[in-house]
CSV table of C-alpha atoms and ligand atoms in Angstrom, one decimal:
chain,number,residue,atom,x,y,z
A,1,UNK,CA,15.5,-33.8,0.8
A,2,UNK,CA,16.3,-34.2,4.5
A,3,UNK,CA,13.7,-32.1,6.3
A,4,UNK,CA,14.5,-33.3,9.8
A,5,UNK,CA,15.7,-29.8,10.7
A,6,UNK,CA,12.0,-28.8,10.7
A,7,UNK,CA,10.6,-32.0,12.2
A,8,UNK,CA,8.3,-30.3,14.7
A,9,UNK,CA,6.8,-28.0,12.1
A,10,UNK,CA,6.3,-31.0,9.9
A,11,UNK,CA,4.5,-32.9,12.6
A,12,UNK,CA,2.3,-29.9,13.4
A,13,UNK,CA,1.5,-29.5,9.8
A,14,UNK,CA,0.3,-33.1,9.5
A,15,UNK,CA,-1.8,-32.6,12.6
A,16,UNK,CA,-3.2,-29.4,11.2
A,17,UNK,CA,-4.2,-31.1,8.0
A,18,UNK,CA,-6.7,-33.1,10.0
A,19,UNK,CA,-8.8,-30.0,10.5
A,20,UNK,CA,-7.5,-27.3,8.1
A,21,UNK,CA,-7.6,-27.6,4.4
A,22,UNK,CA,-4.0,-28.3,3.4
A,23,UNK,CA,-3.0,-27.5,6.9
A,24,UNK,CA,-2.8,-23.8,6.1
A,25,UNK,CA,-5.0,-20.6,6.3
A,26,UNK,CA,-4.4,-19.4,2.7
A,27,UNK,CA,-3.6,-21.4,-0.4
A,28,UNK,CA,-0.6,-19.1,-0.9
A,29,UNK,CA,1.1,-20.4,2.2
A,30,UNK,CA,0.8,-23.9,1.0
A,31,UNK,CA,3.6,-23.0,-1.5
A,32,UNK,CA,6.1,-22.6,1.3
A,33,UNK,CA,9.3,-24.8,0.9
A,34,UNK,CA,10.3,-27.4,2.0
A,35,UNK,CA,6.8,-27.4,3.6
A,36,UNK,CA,4.8,-24.9,5.7
A,37,UNK,CA,6.6,-23.9,8.9
A,38,UNK,CA,5.0,-23.2,12.3
A,39,UNK,CA,6.1,-20.2,14.4
A,40,UNK,CA,6.0,-19.4,18.1
A,41,UNK,CA,6.9,-15.7,18.2
A,42,UNK,CA,8.4,-12.8,16.4
A,43,UNK,CA,10.3,-9.7,17.2
A,44,UNK,CA,12.0,-7.0,15.1
A,45,UNK,CA,13.6,-8.7,12.0
A,46,UNK,CA,13.2,-12.2,13.4
A,47,UNK,CA,10.7,-15.0,13.7
A,48,UNK,CA,11.2,-18.1,15.9
A,49,UNK,CA,10.0,-21.4,14.5
A,50,UNK,CA,8.8,-24.3,16.6
A,51,UNK,CA,12.0,-26.2,16.0
A,52,UNK,CA,14.0,-23.5,17.8
A,53,UNK,CA,15.5,-21.6,14.9
A,54,UNK,CA,15.6,-17.8,14.9
A,55,UNK,CA,15.0,-16.8,11.3
A,56,UNK,CA,15.8,-13.5,9.8
A,57,UNK,CA,12.5,-12.7,8.2
A,58,UNK,CA,12.0,-11.5,4.6
A,59,UNK,CA,8.4,-12.8,4.5
A,60,UNK,CA,7.3,-10.3,7.1
A,61,UNK,CA,3.6,-11.3,7.1
A,62,UNK,CA,3.7,-11.2,3.2
A,63,UNK,CA,4.6,-7.5,3.4
A,64,UNK,CA,2.5,-6.3,6.3
A,65,UNK,CA,5.3,-6.0,8.8
A,66,UNK,CA,7.0,-2.7,7.7
A,67,UNK,CA,8.4,-1.5,11.1
A,68,UNK,CA,9.6,-5.0,12.2
A,69,UNK,CA,7.6,-7.4,14.4
A,70,UNK,CA,6.2,-6.2,17.7
A,71,UNK,CA,7.4,-2.6,17.3
A,72,UNK,CA,7.3,-1.2,20.8
A,73,UNK,CA,5.1,1.8,19.8
A,74,UNK,CA,2.5,-0.6,18.2
A,75,UNK,CA,2.6,-3.1,21.1
A,76,UNK,CA,2.0,-0.4,23.7
A,77,UNK,CA,-0.8,1.3,21.7
A,78,UNK,CA,-2.6,-2.0,21.1
A,79,UNK,CA,-2.1,-3.1,24.7
A,80,UNK,CA,-3.7,0.1,26.0
A,81,UNK,CA,-6.5,-0.2,23.5
A,82,UNK,CA,-7.4,-3.8,24.1
A,83,UNK,CA,-8.8,-3.0,27.6
A,84,UNK,CA,-11.0,-0.3,26.2
A,85,UNK,CA,-13.3,-2.4,24.1
A,86,UNK,CA,-13.1,-4.9,21.2
A,87,UNK,CA,-15.4,-3.1,18.9
A,88,UNK,CA,-18.2,-0.6,19.4
A,89,UNK,CA,-20.3,-1.2,16.4
A,90,UNK,CA,-20.4,2.6,16.2
A,91,UNK,CA,-18.1,5.6,15.6
A,92,UNK,CA,-15.0,6.5,17.6
A,93,UNK,CA,-12.3,9.1,17.2
A,94,UNK,CA,-9.5,6.8,16.0
A,95,UNK,CA,-11.4,6.5,12.7
A,96,UNK,CA,-10.9,10.1,11.7
A,97,UNK,CA,-7.5,10.3,13.5
A,98,UNK,CA,-6.1,7.6,11.2
A,99,UNK,CA,-7.8,9.1,8.1
A,100,UNK,CA,-6.5,12.6,8.9
A,101,UNK,CA,-2.9,11.1,9.2
A,102,UNK,CA,-3.2,9.4,5.8
A,103,UNK,CA,-5.0,12.0,3.7
A,104,UNK,CA,-2.3,14.7,3.6
A,105,UNK,CA,0.0,12.0,2.1
A,106,UNK,CA,-2.4,11.8,-0.8
A,107,UNK,CA,-3.3,15.4,-1.7
A,108,UNK,CA,-5.6,14.4,-4.5
A,109,UNK,CA,-7.9,12.6,-2.0
A,110,UNK,CA,-10.3,13.9,0.6
A,111,UNK,CA,-12.1,10.9,1.9
A,112,UNK,CA,-11.4,7.4,3.4
A,113,UNK,CA,-13.4,4.2,3.6
A,114,UNK,CA,-12.3,1.4,5.8
A,115,UNK,CA,-12.4,-2.4,5.3
A,116,UNK,CA,-10.3,-5.3,6.5
A,117,UNK,CA,-8.4,-6.8,3.6
A,118,UNK,CA,-7.0,-5.6,0.3
A,119,UNK,CA,-9.4,-7.9,-1.5
A,120,UNK,CA,-12.4,-6.1,0.0
A,121,UNK,CA,-11.0,-2.6,-0.6
A,122,UNK,CA,-10.3,-3.4,-4.3
A,123,UNK,CA,-13.9,-4.5,-4.6
A,124,UNK,CA,-15.1,-1.3,-3.0
A,125,UNK,CA,-12.9,0.8,-5.4
A,126,UNK,CA,-14.3,-1.0,-8.4
A,127,UNK,CA,-17.9,-0.6,-7.2
A,128,UNK,CA,-17.4,3.1,-6.7
A,129,UNK,CA,-15.8,3.4,-10.2
A,130,UNK,CA,-18.7,1.6,-11.8
A,131,UNK,CA,-21.2,3.7,-9.9
A,132,UNK,CA,-19.4,6.9,-10.8
A,133,UNK,CA,-19.2,6.1,-14.5
A,134,UNK,CA,-22.3,4.0,-15.1
A,135,UNK,CA,-20.0,1.5,-16.9
A,136,UNK,CA,-19.1,-2.1,-16.3
A,137,UNK,CA,-15.7,-3.0,-17.7
A,138,UNK,CA,-12.3,-2.4,-16.2
A,139,UNK,CA,-8.7,-2.7,-17.5
A,140,UNK,CA,-6.4,-4.9,-15.5
A,141,UNK,CA,-2.8,-6.0,-16.3
A,142,UNK,CA,-1.3,-9.5,-16.7
A,143,UNK,CA,0.5,-10.6,-13.5
A,144,UNK,CA,-1.1,-8.0,-11.3
A,145,UNK,CA,-2.8,-9.4,-8.2
A,146,UNK,CA,-5.8,-7.6,-6.6
A,147,UNK,CA,-7.0,-10.2,-4.2
A,148,UNK,CA,-8.9,-13.4,-4.6
A,149,UNK,CA,-12.4,-12.2,-5.5
A,150,UNK,CA,-13.9,-13.6,-8.7
A,151,UNK,CA,-13.9,-10.3,-10.5
A,152,UNK,CA,-10.2,-9.7,-10.3
A,153,UNK,CA,-8.6,-13.1,-10.1
A,154,UNK,CA,-7.9,-13.0,-13.8
A,155,UNK,CA,-4.6,-13.5,-15.7
A,156,UNK,CA,-2.5,-13.4,-12.5
A,157,UNK,CA,-0.1,-16.3,-13.2
A,158,UNK,CA,-0.7,-17.4,-16.8
A,159,UNK,CA,1.9,-19.6,-18.5
A,160,UNK,CA,4.1,-17.0,-20.4
A,161,UNK,CA,3.0,-18.4,-23.8
A,162,UNK,CA,-0.6,-17.8,-22.9
A,163,UNK,CA,-0.2,-14.4,-21.2
A,164,UNK,CA,-2.2,-12.6,-23.9
A,165,UNK,CA,-5.3,-14.8,-23.4
A,166,UNK,CA,-7.4,-13.6,-20.4
A,167,UNK,CA,-8.0,-16.5,-18.1
A,168,UNK,CA,-9.6,-17.3,-14.8
A,169,UNK,CA,-7.2,-18.5,-12.1
A,170,UNK,CA,-9.5,-20.6,-9.9
A,171,UNK,CA,-11.9,-23.4,-10.3
A,172,UNK,CA,-15.4,-22.3,-9.2
A,173,UNK,CA,-14.8,-18.7,-10.3
A,174,UNK,CA,-17.8,-17.2,-12.1
A,175,UNK,CA,-17.0,-17.4,-15.8
A,176,UNK,CA,-18.7,-14.1,-16.5
A,177,UNK,CA,-15.9,-12.4,-14.7
A,178,UNK,CA,-14.0,-12.6,-18.0
A,179,UNK,CA,-16.7,-10.5,-19.8
A,180,UNK,CA,-16.0,-7.5,-17.5
A,181,UNK,CA,-12.3,-7.4,-17.6
A,182,UNK,CA,-10.0,-6.1,-20.4
A,183,UNK,CA,-6.6,-7.6,-19.8
A,184,UNK,CA,-3.5,-5.8,-21.0
A,185,UNK,CA,0.2,-6.4,-20.8
A,186,UNK,CA,1.9,-4.1,-18.3
A,187,UNK,CA,4.2,-1.3,-19.5
A,188,UNK,CA,2.9,-1.6,-23.0
A,189,UNK,CA,1.7,1.9,-24.2
A,190,UNK,CA,0.4,0.5,-27.5
A,191,UNK,CA,-1.9,-2.0,-25.7
A,192,UNK,CA,-3.4,0.9,-23.7
A,193,UNK,CA,-3.9,2.9,-26.8
A,194,UNK,CA,-5.7,0.0,-28.4
A,195,UNK,CA,-7.9,-1.0,-25.5
A,196,UNK,CA,-9.1,2.6,-25.1
A,197,UNK,CA,-9.6,3.0,-28.9
A,198,UNK,CA,-11.8,-0.1,-28.9
A,199,UNK,CA,-13.6,0.1,-25.5
A,200,UNK,CA,-13.0,3.6,-24.2
A,201,UNK,CA,-16.7,4.4,-23.6
A,202,UNK,CA,-17.3,1.2,-21.7
A,203,UNK,CA,-14.3,1.4,-19.3
A,204,UNK,CA,-15.3,2.2,-15.8
A,205,UNK,CA,-11.8,1.9,-14.4
A,206,UNK,CA,-8.1,1.2,-15.0
A,207,UNK,CA,-7.0,-0.9,-12.0
A,208,UNK,CA,-3.2,-1.3,-11.6
A,209,UNK,CA,-0.4,-1.8,-9.2
A,210,UNK,CA,1.6,1.3,-9.8
A,211,UNK,CA,4.7,-0.8,-9.5
A,212,UNK,CA,4.1,-4.4,-10.6
A,213,UNK,CA,5.1,-5.9,-7.3
A,214,UNK,CA,3.3,-9.2,-7.4
A,215,UNK,CA,5.2,-10.5,-10.4
A,216,UNK,CA,8.7,-9.2,-10.4
A,217,UNK,CA,8.9,-5.7,-8.8
A,218,UNK,CA,8.7,-4.1,-12.2
A,219,UNK,CA,8.6,-0.3,-12.1
A,220,UNK,CA,6.5,1.6,-14.6
A,221,UNK,CA,8.5,2.8,-17.7
A,222,UNK,CA,8.9,6.6,-17.9
A,223,UNK,CA,5.6,8.3,-18.6
A,224,UNK,CA,3.5,5.1,-18.3
A,225,UNK,CA,1.5,6.0,-15.2
A,226,UNK,CA,0.9,9.5,-16.7
A,227,UNK,CA,-0.3,7.9,-19.9
A,228,UNK,CA,-2.8,5.8,-17.9
A,229,UNK,CA,-3.9,9.0,-16.2
A,230,UNK,CA,-4.4,10.8,-19.5
A,231,UNK,CA,-6.3,8.0,-21.1
A,232,UNK,CA,-8.5,7.5,-18.0
A,233,UNK,CA,-9.2,11.3,-17.9
A,234,UNK,CA,-10.0,11.5,-21.6
A,235,UNK,CA,-12.5,8.7,-21.6
A,236,UNK,CA,-14.1,9.5,-18.2
A,237,UNK,CA,-12.7,6.4,-16.5
A,238,UNK,CA,-11.6,6.1,-12.9
A,239,UNK,CA,-7.9,5.4,-12.3
A,240,UNK,CA,-7.3,3.1,-9.4
A,241,UNK,CA,-3.8,2.5,-7.9
A,242,UNK,CA,-3.7,-0.7,-5.9
A,243,UNK,CA,-1.1,0.3,-3.4
A,244,UNK,CA,-1.6,-2.7,-1.1
A,245,UNK,CA,2.1,-3.5,-1.4
A,246,UNK,CA,3.6,-0.2,-2.5
A,247,UNK,CA,1.6,1.7,0.2
A,248,UNK,CA,4.3,3.0,2.5
A,249,UNK,CA,6.9,0.6,1.2
A,250,UNK,CA,7.7,3.1,-1.6
A,251,UNK,CA,7.2,6.2,0.6
A,252,UNK,CA,4.5,7.6,2.9
A,253,UNK,CA,2.7,8.7,-0.2
A,254,UNK,CA,3.2,5.4,-1.9
A,255,UNK,CA,4.0,5.1,-5.5
A,256,UNK,CA,1.4,7.8,-6.1
A,257,UNK,CA,3.9,10.3,-4.5
A,258,UNK,CA,7.0,8.6,-5.8
A,259,UNK,CA,6.0,8.9,-9.4
A,260,UNK,CA,4.0,12.1,-9.1
A,261,UNK,CA,0.8,10.8,-10.8
A,262,UNK,CA,-2.5,11.3,-9.0
A,263,UNK,CA,-5.1,8.5,-9.5
A,264,UNK,CA,-8.7,8.9,-8.5
A,265,UNK,CA,-8.7,6.2,-5.9
A,266,UNK,CA,-5.9,4.5,-4.0
A,267,UNK,CA,-6.3,1.1,-2.2
A,268,UNK,CA,-4.1,0.6,0.8
A,269,UNK,CA,-3.7,-2.6,3.0
A,270,UNK,CA,-1.0,-4.8,4.3
A,271,UNK,CA,1.5,-2.4,6.1
A,272,UNK,CA,-1.0,0.3,7.3
A,273,UNK,CA,-1.2,-1.2,10.8
A,274,UNK,CA,2.0,-3.2,10.8
A,275,UNK,CA,0.4,-6.6,10.8
A,276,UNK,CA,-3.1,-5.8,12.1
A,277,UNK,CA,-5.9,-6.3,9.5
A,278,UNK,CA,-7.1,-3.1,7.9
A,279,UNK,CA,-7.5,-1.8,4.4
A,280,UNK,CA,-8.7,1.5,3.0
A,281,UNK,CA,-9.9,3.2,-0.1
A,282,UNK,CA,-8.6,6.8,-0.3
A,283,UNK,CA,-10.1,9.0,-2.9
A,284,UNK,CA,-11.8,12.0,-4.4
A,285,UNK,CA,-14.8,13.3,-2.6
A,286,UNK,CA,-17.2,13.2,-5.6
A,287,UNK,CA,-16.5,9.5,-6.1
A,288,UNK,CA,-16.2,8.4,-2.4
A,289,UNK,CA,-19.4,10.3,-1.3
A,290,UNK,CA,-21.4,8.0,-3.6
A,291,UNK,CA,-21.2,5.7,-0.5
A,292,UNK,CA,-22.8,8.4,1.6
A,293,UNK,CA,-26.5,7.6,1.1
A,294,UNK,CA,-26.2,8.0,-2.7
A,295,UNK,CA,-26.7,4.4,-3.6
A,296,UNK,CA,-23.3,2.7,-3.2
A,297,UNK,CA,-23.3,0.1,-0.4
A,298,UNK,CA,-20.2,-0.1,1.8
A,299,UNK,CA,-20.4,-2.5,4.7
A,300,UNK,CA,-18.4,-4.7,7.1
A,301,UNK,CA,-18.9,-5.7,10.8
A,302,UNK,CA,-15.2,-5.2,11.6
A,303,UNK,CA,-14.7,-2.0,9.5
A,304,UNK,CA,-12.8,0.6,11.6
A,305,UNK,CA,-12.0,-1.8,14.4
A,306,UNK,CA,-10.6,0.3,17.3
A,307,UNK,CA,-7.8,-2.0,18.2
A,308,UNK,CA,-6.6,-2.3,14.6
A,309,UNK,CA,-6.9,1.5,14.1
A,310,UNK,CA,-4.9,2.1,17.3
A,311,UNK,CA,-2.2,-0.1,15.8
A,312,UNK,CA,-2.5,1.9,12.5
A,313,UNK,CA,-2.2,5.2,14.3
A,314,UNK,CA,1.0,4.1,16.1
A,315,UNK,CA,2.4,2.6,12.8
A,316,UNK,CA,1.7,5.8,10.9
A,317,UNK,CA,3.3,7.9,13.5
A,318,UNK,CA,6.5,5.9,13.3
A,319,UNK,CA,6.4,5.8,9.5
A,320,UNK,CA,6.2,9.6,9.5
A,321,UNK,CA,9.6,9.9,11.1
A,322,UNK,CA,12.0,10.4,8.2
A,323,UNK,CA,14.5,8.0,9.6
A,324,UNK,CA,12.0,5.1,9.4
A,325,UNK,CA,11.7,4.8,5.7
A,326,UNK,CA,15.3,5.9,5.0
A,327,UNK,CA,16.5,3.0,7.2
A,328,UNK,CA,14.2,0.6,5.3
A,329,UNK,CA,15.3,1.9,1.9
A,330,UNK,CA,19.0,1.7,2.8
A,331,UNK,CA,18.7,-1.8,4.1
A,332,UNK,CA,16.9,-2.9,0.9
A,333,UNK,CA,19.5,-1.2,-1.3
A,334,UNK,CA,22.3,-2.9,0.6
A,335,UNK,CA,20.6,-6.3,0.3
A,336,UNK,CA,19.9,-5.9,-3.4
A,337,UNK,CA,23.4,-4.7,-4.3
A,338,UNK,CA,25.0,-7.4,-2.1
A,339,UNK,CA,22.9,-10.1,-3.9
A,340,UNK,CA,24.0,-8.8,-7.3
A,341,UNK,CA,27.6,-9.1,-6.2
A,342,UNK,CA,27.1,-12.6,-5.0
A,343,UNK,CA,25.3,-13.9,-8.1
A,344,UNK,CA,28.0,-12.2,-10.3
A,345,UNK,CA,30.7,-14.0,-8.3
A,346,UNK,CA,29.0,-17.4,-9.0
A,347,UNK,CA,28.5,-16.5,-12.7
A,348,UNK,CA,24.7,-16.5,-12.4
A,349,UNK,CA,22.8,-13.9,-14.5
A,350,UNK,CA,20.4,-12.3,-12.1
A,351,UNK,CA,18.3,-9.1,-11.6
A,352,UNK,CA,17.3,-7.7,-8.2
A,353,UNK,CA,14.8,-5.0,-9.1
A,354,UNK,CA,13.8,-3.1,-6.0
A,355,UNK,CA,11.8,0.0,-5.2
A,356,UNK,CA,11.8,1.4,-1.6
A,357,UNK,CA,11.4,-1.6,0.8
A,358,UNK,CA,10.4,-4.3,-1.6
A,359,UNK,CA,12.8,-6.3,-3.9
A,360,UNK,CA,12.7,-9.4,-6.2
A,361,UNK,CA,15.2,-12.1,-7.0
A,362,UNK,CA,15.0,-13.0,-10.7
A,363,UNK,CA,17.6,-15.6,-11.6
A,364,UNK,CA,18.6,-16.3,-15.1
A,365,UNK,CA,17.7,-12.8,-16.3
A,366,UNK,CA,20.3,-10.5,-17.8
A,367,UNK,CA,18.1,-7.4,-18.2
A,368,UNK,CA,15.9,-5.5,-15.9
A,369,UNK,CA,12.3,-6.8,-16.1
A,370,UNK,CA,9.7,-4.8,-18.1
A,371,UNK,CA,6.6,-6.9,-17.7
A,372,UNK,CA,5.1,-10.1,-16.4
A,373,UNK,CA,6.9,-12.2,-19.0
A,374,UNK,CA,10.3,-11.3,-17.6
A,375,UNK,CA,9.1,-12.5,-14.2
A,376,UNK,CA,7.5,-15.6,-15.5
A,377,UNK,CA,10.6,-16.6,-17.4
A,378,UNK,CA,13.0,-16.4,-14.5
A,379,UNK,CA,14.5,-19.6,-13.2
A,380,UNK,CA,12.2,-20.6,-10.4
A,381,UNK,CA,13.6,-24.1,-10.0
A,382,UNK,CA,17.1,-22.7,-8.9
A,383,UNK,CA,15.5,-20.1,-6.7
A,384,UNK,CA,13.6,-22.8,-4.9
A,385,UNK,CA,16.8,-24.7,-4.2
A,386,UNK,CA,18.4,-21.4,-3.0
A,387,UNK,CA,15.4,-20.7,-0.7
A,388,UNK,CA,15.8,-24.1,1.1
A,389,UNK,CA,19.6,-23.6,1.5
A,390,UNK,CA,19.0,-20.1,2.9
A,391,UNK,CA,16.4,-21.5,5.3
A,392,UNK,CA,19.0,-24.0,6.6
A,393,UNK,CA,21.0,-20.9,7.3
A,394,UNK,CA,18.1,-19.3,9.1
A,395,UNK,CA,17.0,-16.8,6.4
A,396,UNK,CA,13.3,-17.0,5.8
A,397,UNK,CA,12.3,-16.2,2.2
A,398,UNK,CA,9.0,-16.1,0.2
A,399,UNK,CA,8.3,-18.6,-2.5
A,400,UNK,CA,8.5,-16.8,-5.9
A,401,UNK,CA,11.5,-14.6,-5.0
A,402,UNK,CA,9.9,-11.4,-3.6
A,403,UNK,CA,11.8,-9.9,-0.7
A,404,UNK,CA,10.2,-7.7,1.9
A,405,UNK,CA,12.5,-5.8,4.2
A,406,UNK,CA,11.5,-4.0,7.5
A,407,UNK,CA,12.8,-0.9,9.2
A,408,UNK,CA,14.1,-3.2,11.9
A,409,UNK,CA,16.6,-5.0,9.6
A,410,UNK,CA,20.0,-3.8,10.7
A,411,UNK,CA,23.1,-3.7,8.6
A,412,UNK,CA,24.3,-6.7,10.7
A,413,UNK,CA,21.1,-8.5,9.6
A,414,UNK,CA,21.8,-7.7,6.0
A,415,UNK,CA,25.4,-8.8,6.3
A,416,UNK,CA,24.4,-12.1,7.9
A,417,UNK,CA,21.8,-12.6,5.2
A,418,UNK,CA,24.3,-12.0,2.4
A,419,UNK,CA,26.7,-14.5,4.1
A,420,UNK,CA,23.8,-17.0,4.1
A,421,UNK,CA,23.2,-16.5,0.4
A,422,UNK,CA,26.9,-16.7,-0.4
A,423,UNK,CA,27.2,-20.1,1.5
A,424,UNK,CA,24.0,-21.3,-0.1
A,425,UNK,CA,25.2,-20.5,-3.6
A,426,UNK,CA,28.5,-22.2,-2.8
A,427,UNK,CA,26.7,-25.4,-1.7
A,428,UNK,CA,24.4,-25.4,-4.7
A,429,UNK,CA,27.3,-24.9,-7.1
A,430,UNK,CA,29.3,-27.7,-5.5
A,431,UNK,CA,26.3,-30.0,-5.2
A,432,UNK,CA,25.1,-29.6,-8.8
A,433,UNK,CA,28.6,-29.5,-10.3
A,434,UNK,CA,28.0,-25.9,-11.1
A,435,UNK,CA,24.5,-24.5,-11.2
A,436,UNK,CA,23.3,-23.9,-14.7
A,437,UNK,CA,20.6,-21.3,-14.7
A,438,UNK,CA,18.2,-21.3,-17.5
A,439,UNK,CA,17.2,-18.5,-19.9
A,440,UNK,CA,20.5,-16.6,-19.5
A,441,UNK,CA,20.7,-13.6,-21.8
A,442,UNK,CA,17.0,-13.1,-21.8
B,501,PLP,C1,-1.4,-5.6,-4.8
B,501,PLP,C2,-2.3,-6.4,-4.0
B,501,PLP,N1,-3.6,-6.0,-4.0
B,501,PLP,C3,-4.5,-6.7,-3.2
B,501,PLP,C4,-4.1,-7.7,-2.4
B,501,PLP,C5,-5.1,-8.5,-1.6
B,501,PLP,O1,-5.0,-8.2,-0.2
B,501,PLP,P1,-5.5,-9.1,0.9
B,501,PLP,O2,-4.6,-10.3,0.9
B,501,PLP,O3,-5.3,-8.4,2.2
B,501,PLP,O4,-6.9,-9.5,0.6
B,501,PLP,C6,-2.8,-8.1,-2.4
B,501,PLP,C7,-2.3,-9.2,-1.5
B,501,PLP,O5,-1.2,-9.7,-1.6
B,501,PLP,C8,-1.9,-7.4,-3.1
B,501,PLP,O6,-0.6,-7.7,-3.2
C-alpha cells in the first residue's frame, strides 16, 4: 500500500518508537491503519494531521469528545481555571458542583466518587460491591470491555469459536482473575438464569455495559436489563452499569435513563469532561458510604482535579441544553441511514446498529447483532480496506468499525462523509473486481 500521503506521520512514528513502546501511548492505538497518525490540532468535528490533512473525525478521542473538539465553553472554562491552580490536594467547590449536576440525571443515586479513568472507576465499583456483599465473584459478559486491569480483562475479544471459554486477554495477567469472574454471553436470559442458579450466593456484582458498545453497539433485548436487575436484587448482588461509553452518548441519564432500569452503581468516564480525564462512580448512599471511613479505600492523587472538573462543569452545562444531544442523535441517525443506503447500492450486506451518538459498521451481516458473536463474525478485512480508502478522503475512522459522532458534526459533514464512503466503496469494488464480503446471510 502506498502510504506516502502520511509520510510525516510515518517518520514521526519511527522516531517515536525509539522512546515509546510501539511508538504509541496505548496498545489500542497501535491498531490504527495504515499506521498510527500524528496530529497537530483539532477543532469541532475536525483534526489536522501533521501531513496537512483536515480529517472529519469519527474517532473523537475514542469517544471522549462529545461536544466537538475545543468547544468554546470548555476552552474558556479551562483557560480561566488554569490560572487558579493546578491541584489543591484538598477540597474545592467544583467537586460538589459537578456531582450536583450529574446526580439528578440518575435519580437512584445519591453519591459520587471521582477517579481519573474508566479503568479505575470500574475497579472502585467492584470493590464497593464486594465490600457491600461480602462476596468475591462477579458476572461479566463476553465482548464487554471494562478497562485493562487484571480482574476485568477477561473474554474481551475471544475467537468466536472459543467465546464460551473464559480467557485472559493479556500476558502477565494474574491467572487467578479467572477464578473470580463468571463469564456469560450477552443478551442470553438462559445463561443468566443458570449462572444465578449455580452461583447466586457467591455473586457480588453483575458488571455490564447496558448497551454492548465495545463489540458491536448491541442494544439489550427487550426486558434483558430488567432481568439482570431482578436477578441481582433477588440474590443480593450489586448491579453495575458501565456507562463509560453510553454515559451521555445515549442521553444525559445514559442507558440507565433510556432503558428505565436503575442499577446500584453507574460508572462514567470518557465524555464527562469532553476530553479531559475524569471518571466517576455514581451510586446508592448505603453502598457508596462504605468509602466514608467504613473500611473501603478510595484514593488517587489527581481525583477531583479542578481544571478537569471545570471542563466537566462546562461540558455538562452544554449537554443539558436539549439541542445538544438532539443534534448529536440526528447526525448519527443520518450517518447510519446514509451508510445503509450506500452498502445496499453496492450489494454489500451490512448492519449499522446505533444508539444515540454511537454507531457500528458491521459488514457482511444481514441481521441486527444480538451478541458478541455477531460482532466477531463481521467482515473486518473489508472494513479495514474501507477505513484506509476513507482516510485517503479525509474521513478518520476507528479500527474495528465503531463510529463516534459529536454534536459539532453538521449535516454538511455527514454528507461529505457519506460521499467519501461512496467513493471508497466504488474504488474497492473496481479494484477487487467486486468486493465479496464474507458471511453474508448470517
Ligand atoms: C465500557 C468501558 N469501560 C471502561 C473503559 C476503560 O476506560 P479508560 O480507558 O478510561 O480506562 C472503557 C474504555 O474504552 C470502556 O469503553
